[in-house]
PDB file of C-alpha atoms in Angstrom:
ATOM      1  CA  UNK U   1      76.083 117.478 143.383  1.00  0.00           C
ATOM      2  CA  UNK U   2      74.409 115.140 141.076  1.00  0.00           C
ATOM      3  CA  UNK U   3      75.049 114.368 137.435  1.00  0.00           C
ATOM      4  CA  UNK U   4      71.850 116.097 136.439  1.00  0.00           C
ATOM      5  CA  UNK U   5      73.070 119.362 137.931  1.00  0.00           C
ATOM      6  CA  UNK U   6      76.241 119.111 135.915  1.00  0.00           C
ATOM      7  CA  UNK U   7      74.492 118.420 132.652  1.00  0.00           C
ATOM      8  CA  UNK U   8      72.341 121.521 133.001  1.00  0.00           C
ATOM      9  CA  UNK U   9      75.342 123.743 133.590  1.00  0.00           C
ATOM     10  CA  UNK U  10      77.195 122.456 130.507  1.00  0.00           C
ATOM     11  CA  UNK U  11      74.794 123.513 128.007  1.00  0.00           C
ATOM     12  CA  UNK U  12      76.134 125.458 124.997  1.00  0.00           C
ATOM     13  CA  UNK U  13      74.662 128.903 124.202  1.00  0.00           C
ATOM     14  CA  UNK U  14      75.009 130.082 120.572  1.00  0.00           C
ATOM     15  CA  UNK U  15      75.074 133.629 119.565  1.00  0.00           C
ATOM     16  CA  UNK U  16      72.965 135.012 116.673  1.00  0.00           C
ATOM     17  CA  UNK U  17      74.810 134.957 113.414  1.00  0.00           C
ATOM     18  CA  UNK U  18      76.368 138.293 112.341  1.00  0.00           C
ATOM     19  CA  UNK U  19      77.528 139.750 108.924  1.00  0.00           C
ATOM     20  CA  UNK U  20      80.510 137.606 107.589  1.00  0.00           C
ATOM     21  CA  UNK U  21      83.639 139.556 106.681  1.00  0.00           C
ATOM     22  CA  UNK U  22      84.207 140.287 103.117  1.00  0.00           C
ATOM     23  CA  UNK U  23      86.818 138.311 101.070  1.00  0.00           C
ATOM     24  CA  UNK U  24      90.124 139.636 101.869  1.00  0.00           C
ATOM     25  CA  UNK U  25      93.451 139.630 100.146  1.00  0.00           C
ATOM     26  CA  UNK U  26      94.174 139.713  96.472  1.00  0.00           C
ATOM     27  CA  UNK U  27      92.046 137.739  93.983  1.00  0.00           C
ATOM     28  CA  UNK U  28      93.946 136.109  91.186  1.00  0.00           C
ATOM     29  CA  UNK U  29      92.542 135.833  87.787  1.00  0.00           C
ATOM     30  CA  UNK U  30      93.929 133.181  85.427  1.00  0.00           C
ATOM     31  CA  UNK U  31      92.782 132.891  81.711  1.00  0.00           C
ATOM     32  CA  UNK U  32      92.123 129.213  80.878  1.00  0.00           C
ATOM     33  CA  UNK U  33      90.968 130.090  77.273  1.00  0.00           C
ATOM     34  CA  UNK U  34      90.324 133.370  75.326  1.00  0.00           C
ATOM     35  CA  UNK U  35      86.782 133.419  76.719  1.00  0.00           C
ATOM     36  CA  UNK U  36      87.145 131.643  79.959  1.00  0.00           C
ATOM     37  CA  UNK U  37      89.012 132.354  83.314  1.00  0.00           C
ATOM     38  CA  UNK U  38      89.356 131.174  86.852  1.00  0.00           C
ATOM     39  CA  UNK U  39      89.231 133.450  89.873  1.00  0.00           C
ATOM     40  CA  UNK U  40      90.775 132.301  93.188  1.00  0.00           C
ATOM     41  CA  UNK U  41      90.590 134.361  96.328  1.00  0.00           C
ATOM     42  CA  UNK U  42      91.861 134.099  99.923  1.00  0.00           C
ATOM     43  CA  UNK U  43      89.543 132.140 101.915  1.00  0.00           C
ATOM     44  CA  UNK U  44      88.144 133.440 105.338  1.00  0.00           C
ATOM     45  CA  UNK U  45      89.170 131.981 108.702  1.00  0.00           C
ATOM     46  CA  UNK U  46      86.337 130.227 110.584  1.00  0.00           C
ATOM     47  CA  UNK U  47      85.873 133.052 113.072  1.00  0.00           C
ATOM     48  CA  UNK U  48      85.277 135.534 110.332  1.00  0.00           C
ATOM     49  CA  UNK U  49      82.090 133.680 109.125  1.00  0.00           C
ATOM     50  CA  UNK U  50      80.094 134.561 112.116  1.00  0.00           C
ATOM     51  CA  UNK U  51      77.635 131.863 111.330  1.00  0.00           C
ATOM     52  CA  UNK U  52      77.013 128.105 110.475  1.00  0.00           C
ATOM     53  CA  UNK U  53      77.076 128.062 106.760  1.00  0.00           C
ATOM     54  CA  UNK U  54      80.124 128.881 104.663  1.00  0.00           C
ATOM     55  CA  UNK U  55      79.453 129.716 101.127  1.00  0.00           C
ATOM     56  CA  UNK U  56      81.124 131.849  98.451  1.00  0.00           C
ATOM     57  CA  UNK U  57      79.067 133.351  95.794  1.00  0.00           C
ATOM     58  CA  UNK U  58      80.403 134.803  92.643  1.00  0.00           C
ATOM     59  CA  UNK U  59      78.258 136.657  90.089  1.00  0.00           C
ATOM     60  CA  UNK U  60      79.508 137.830  86.646  1.00  0.00           C
ATOM     61  CA  UNK U  61      77.784 140.629  84.842  1.00  0.00           C
ATOM     62  CA  UNK U  62      78.490 141.745  81.241  1.00  0.00           C
ATOM     63  CA  UNK U  63      76.812 140.614  78.000  1.00  0.00           C
ATOM     64  CA  UNK U  64      75.369 138.034  80.151  1.00  0.00           C
ATOM     65  CA  UNK U  65      74.736 137.178  83.890  1.00  0.00           C
ATOM     66  CA  UNK U  66      75.939 134.002  85.595  1.00  0.00           C
ATOM     67  CA  UNK U  67      76.192 133.055  89.283  1.00  0.00           C
ATOM     68  CA  UNK U  68      78.169 130.255  91.125  1.00  0.00           C
ATOM     69  CA  UNK U  69      77.923 129.078  94.709  1.00  0.00           C
ATOM     70  CA  UNK U  70      81.050 127.143  96.324  1.00  0.00           C
ATOM     71  CA  UNK U  71      82.262 126.379  99.662  1.00  0.00           C
ATOM     72  CA  UNK U  72      86.032 127.367  98.389  1.00  0.00           C
ATOM     73  CA  UNK U  73      86.888 130.435  96.891  1.00  0.00           C
ATOM     74  CA  UNK U  74      87.663 129.187  93.510  1.00  0.00           C
ATOM     75  CA  UNK U  75      85.422 129.965  90.438  1.00  0.00           C
ATOM     76  CA  UNK U  76      85.706 129.160  86.760  1.00  0.00           C
ATOM     77  CA  UNK U  77      83.574 131.088  84.303  1.00  0.00           C
ATOM     78  CA  UNK U  78      83.581 129.666  80.640  1.00  0.00           C
ATOM     79  CA  UNK U  79      81.851 130.047  77.302  1.00  0.00           C
ATOM     80  CA  UNK U  80      81.804 133.888  77.542  1.00  0.00           C
ATOM     81  CA  UNK U  81      81.808 136.335  74.944  1.00  0.00           C
ATOM     82  CA  UNK U  82      85.065 137.232  73.076  1.00  0.00           C
ATOM     83  CA  UNK U  83      86.380 140.682  73.690  1.00  0.00           C
ATOM     84  CA  UNK U  84      83.799 141.559  76.374  1.00  0.00           C
ATOM     85  CA  UNK U  85      84.142 143.514  79.672  1.00  0.00           C
ATOM     86  CA  UNK U  86      82.813 141.665  82.729  1.00  0.00           C
ATOM     87  CA  UNK U  87      82.428 142.536  86.350  1.00  0.00           C
ATOM     88  CA  UNK U  88      82.731 139.834  88.921  1.00  0.00           C
ATOM     89  CA  UNK U  89      81.230 140.340  92.384  1.00  0.00           C
ATOM     90  CA  UNK U  90      82.231 137.818  95.314  1.00  0.00           C
ATOM     91  CA  UNK U  91      80.359 137.724  98.368  1.00  0.00           C
ATOM     92  CA  UNK U  92      80.422 135.379 101.521  1.00  0.00           C
ATOM     93  CA  UNK U  93      77.147 134.107 102.902  1.00  0.00           C
ATOM     94  CA  UNK U  94      76.810 132.430 106.316  1.00  0.00           C
ATOM     95  CA  UNK U  95      73.226 131.177 105.989  1.00  0.00           C
ATOM     96  CA  UNK U  96      71.615 134.373 107.058  1.00  0.00           C
ATOM     97  CA  UNK U  97      73.742 137.476 106.048  1.00  0.00           C
ATOM     98  CA  UNK U  98      75.745 138.382 102.965  1.00  0.00           C
ATOM     99  CA  UNK U  99      78.979 140.142 103.300  1.00  0.00           C
ATOM    100  CA  UNK U 100      79.996 143.439 101.278  1.00  0.00           C
ATOM    101  CA  UNK U 101      80.944 142.432  97.652  1.00  0.00           C
ATOM    102  CA  UNK U 102      84.392 142.668  96.220  1.00  0.00           C
ATOM    103  CA  UNK U 103      84.634 143.541  92.585  1.00  0.00           C
ATOM    104  CA  UNK U 104      86.908 142.527  89.903  1.00  0.00           C
ATOM    105  CA  UNK U 105      86.840 143.932  86.309  1.00  0.00           C
ATOM    106  CA  UNK U 106      87.876 141.309  83.557  1.00  0.00           C
ATOM    107  CA  UNK U 107      88.002 141.502  79.673  1.00  0.00           C
ATOM    108  CA  UNK U 108      88.001 138.433  77.654  1.00  0.00           C
ATOM    109  CA  UNK U 109      90.429 138.106  74.753  1.00  0.00           C
ATOM    110  CA  UNK U 110      89.505 137.999  71.091  1.00  0.00           C
ATOM    111  CA  UNK U 111      89.042 134.541  69.113  1.00  0.00           C
ATOM    112  CA  UNK U 112      92.490 134.139  67.425  1.00  0.00           C
ATOM    113  CA  UNK U 113      91.591 130.633  65.967  1.00  0.00           C
ATOM    114  CA  UNK U 114      88.769 132.381  64.180  1.00  0.00           C
ATOM    115  CA  UNK U 115      90.974 135.090  62.999  1.00  0.00           C
ATOM    116  CA  UNK U 116      93.467 132.488  61.596  1.00  0.00           C
ATOM    117  CA  UNK U 117      90.826 130.448  60.061  1.00  0.00           C
ATOM    118  CA  UNK U 118      89.544 133.570  58.156  1.00  0.00           C
ATOM    119  CA  UNK U 119      92.848 134.387  56.907  1.00  0.00           C
ATOM    120  CA  UNK U 120      93.482 130.907  55.640  1.00  0.00           C
ATOM    121  CA  UNK U 121      90.155 131.048  53.896  1.00  0.00           C
ATOM    122  CA  UNK U 122      91.030 134.287  52.245  1.00  0.00           C
ATOM    123  CA  UNK U 123      94.326 132.867  51.004  1.00  0.00           C
ATOM    124  CA  UNK U 124      92.586 129.813  49.487  1.00  0.00           C
ATOM    125  CA  UNK U 125      89.768 132.071  47.918  1.00  0.00           C
ATOM    126  CA  UNK U 126      92.528 134.458  46.525  1.00  0.00           C
ATOM    127  CA  UNK U 127      94.536 131.347  45.021  1.00  0.00           C
ATOM    128  CA  UNK U 128      91.591 130.064  43.335  1.00  0.00           C
ATOM    129  CA  UNK U 129      90.511 133.483  41.883  1.00  0.00           C
ATOM    130  CA  UNK U 130      94.170 133.742  40.480  1.00  0.00           C
ATOM    131  CA  UNK U 131      93.901 130.368  39.097  1.00  0.00           C
ATOM    132  CA  UNK U 132      90.625 131.269  37.361  1.00  0.00           C
ATOM    133  CA  UNK U 133      91.859 134.368  35.793  1.00  0.00           C
ATOM    134  CA  UNK U 134      94.979 132.622  34.544  1.00  0.00           C
ATOM    135  CA  UNK U 135      92.985 129.901  33.075  1.00  0.00           C
ATOM    136  CA  UNK U 136      90.773 132.559  31.220  1.00  0.00           C
ATOM    137  CA  UNK U 137      93.711 134.495  30.031  1.00  0.00           C
ATOM    138  CA  UNK U 138      95.474 131.415  28.684  1.00  0.00           C
ATOM    139  CA  UNK U 139      92.347 129.575  27.217  1.00  0.00           C
ATOM    140  CA  UNK U 140      91.171 132.452  24.721  1.00  0.00           C
ATOM    141  CA  UNK U 141      94.824 132.721  23.538  1.00  0.00           C
ATOM    142  CA  UNK U 142      94.764 129.024  22.673  1.00  0.00           C
ATOM    143  CA  UNK U 143      91.359 129.479  20.861  1.00  0.00           C
ATOM    144  CA  UNK U 144      92.874 132.500  19.047  1.00  0.00           C
ATOM    145  CA  UNK U 145      95.821 130.388  17.970  1.00  0.00           C
ATOM    146  CA  UNK U 146      93.598 127.663  16.911  1.00  0.00           C
ATOM    147  CA  UNK U 147      91.621 130.003  14.830  1.00  0.00           C
ATOM    148  CA  UNK U 148      94.778 131.465  13.113  1.00  0.00           C
ATOM    149  CA  UNK U 149      95.763 127.892  12.265  1.00  0.00           C
ATOM    150  CA  UNK U 150      92.281 127.277  10.842  1.00  0.00           C
ATOM    151  CA  UNK U 151      92.525 130.497   8.908  1.00  0.00           C
ATOM    152  CA  UNK U 152      95.934 129.581   7.485  1.00  0.00           C
ATOM    153  CA  UNK U 153      94.612 126.163   6.289  1.00  0.00           C
ATOM    154  CA  UNK U 154      91.568 127.706   4.655  1.00  0.00           C
ATOM    155  CA  UNK U 155      93.856 130.419   2.982  1.00  0.00           C
ATOM    156  CA  UNK U 156      96.259 127.430   1.997  1.00  0.00           C
ATOM    157  CA  UNK U 157      93.156 125.527   0.546  1.00  0.00           C
ATOM    158  CA  UNK U 158      91.904 128.680  -1.295  1.00  0.00           C
ATOM    159  CA  UNK U 159      95.593 128.922  -2.678  1.00  0.00           C
ATOM    160  CA  UNK U 160      95.718 125.455  -3.776  1.00  0.00           C
ATOM    161  CA  UNK U 161      92.250 125.910  -5.530  1.00  0.00           C
ATOM    162  CA  UNK U 162      93.371 128.906  -7.261  1.00  0.00           C
ATOM    163  CA  UNK U 163      96.698 127.228  -8.378  1.00  0.00           C
ATOM    164  CA  UNK U 164      94.763 124.255  -9.675  1.00  0.00           C
ATOM    165  CA  UNK U 165      92.084 126.290 -11.484  1.00  0.00           C
ATOM    166  CA  UNK U 166      94.370 128.971 -12.488  1.00  0.00           C
TER     167      UNK U 166
END
């Protein structure tokens, strides 16, 4: 047997790619902000890919649609709408076929910083309105008391004139 004969026998035969398995296990969702979150899922074993390439693809749909492709099953979606329902679909892709998607439903939280800012604005506005009304109430009373003093002085002047000429 020659070396050429052994070389021909040792050729590797690859099978055609198949449909990869879907993402298994639990997906965990962690809120990073009120309108952002991270999804982590269990990664496939090498035999479950059934092909050369190994991509996780996540698509989020709701008020907007975004897609991310990663080699690890770790996705972060940010700058989403507040208090909005979203559906996240995660599939695996091996270069030729997609797996069945897994779905996760997520609702973002409300913008608590905006609510606090609005309440502070209302408190300041109410305080300014109260100060304005107190000023308006106090200021006419001062003018009235000044008018009374002026009237009293005029009456006294008239009285003096009557006494002098009288």
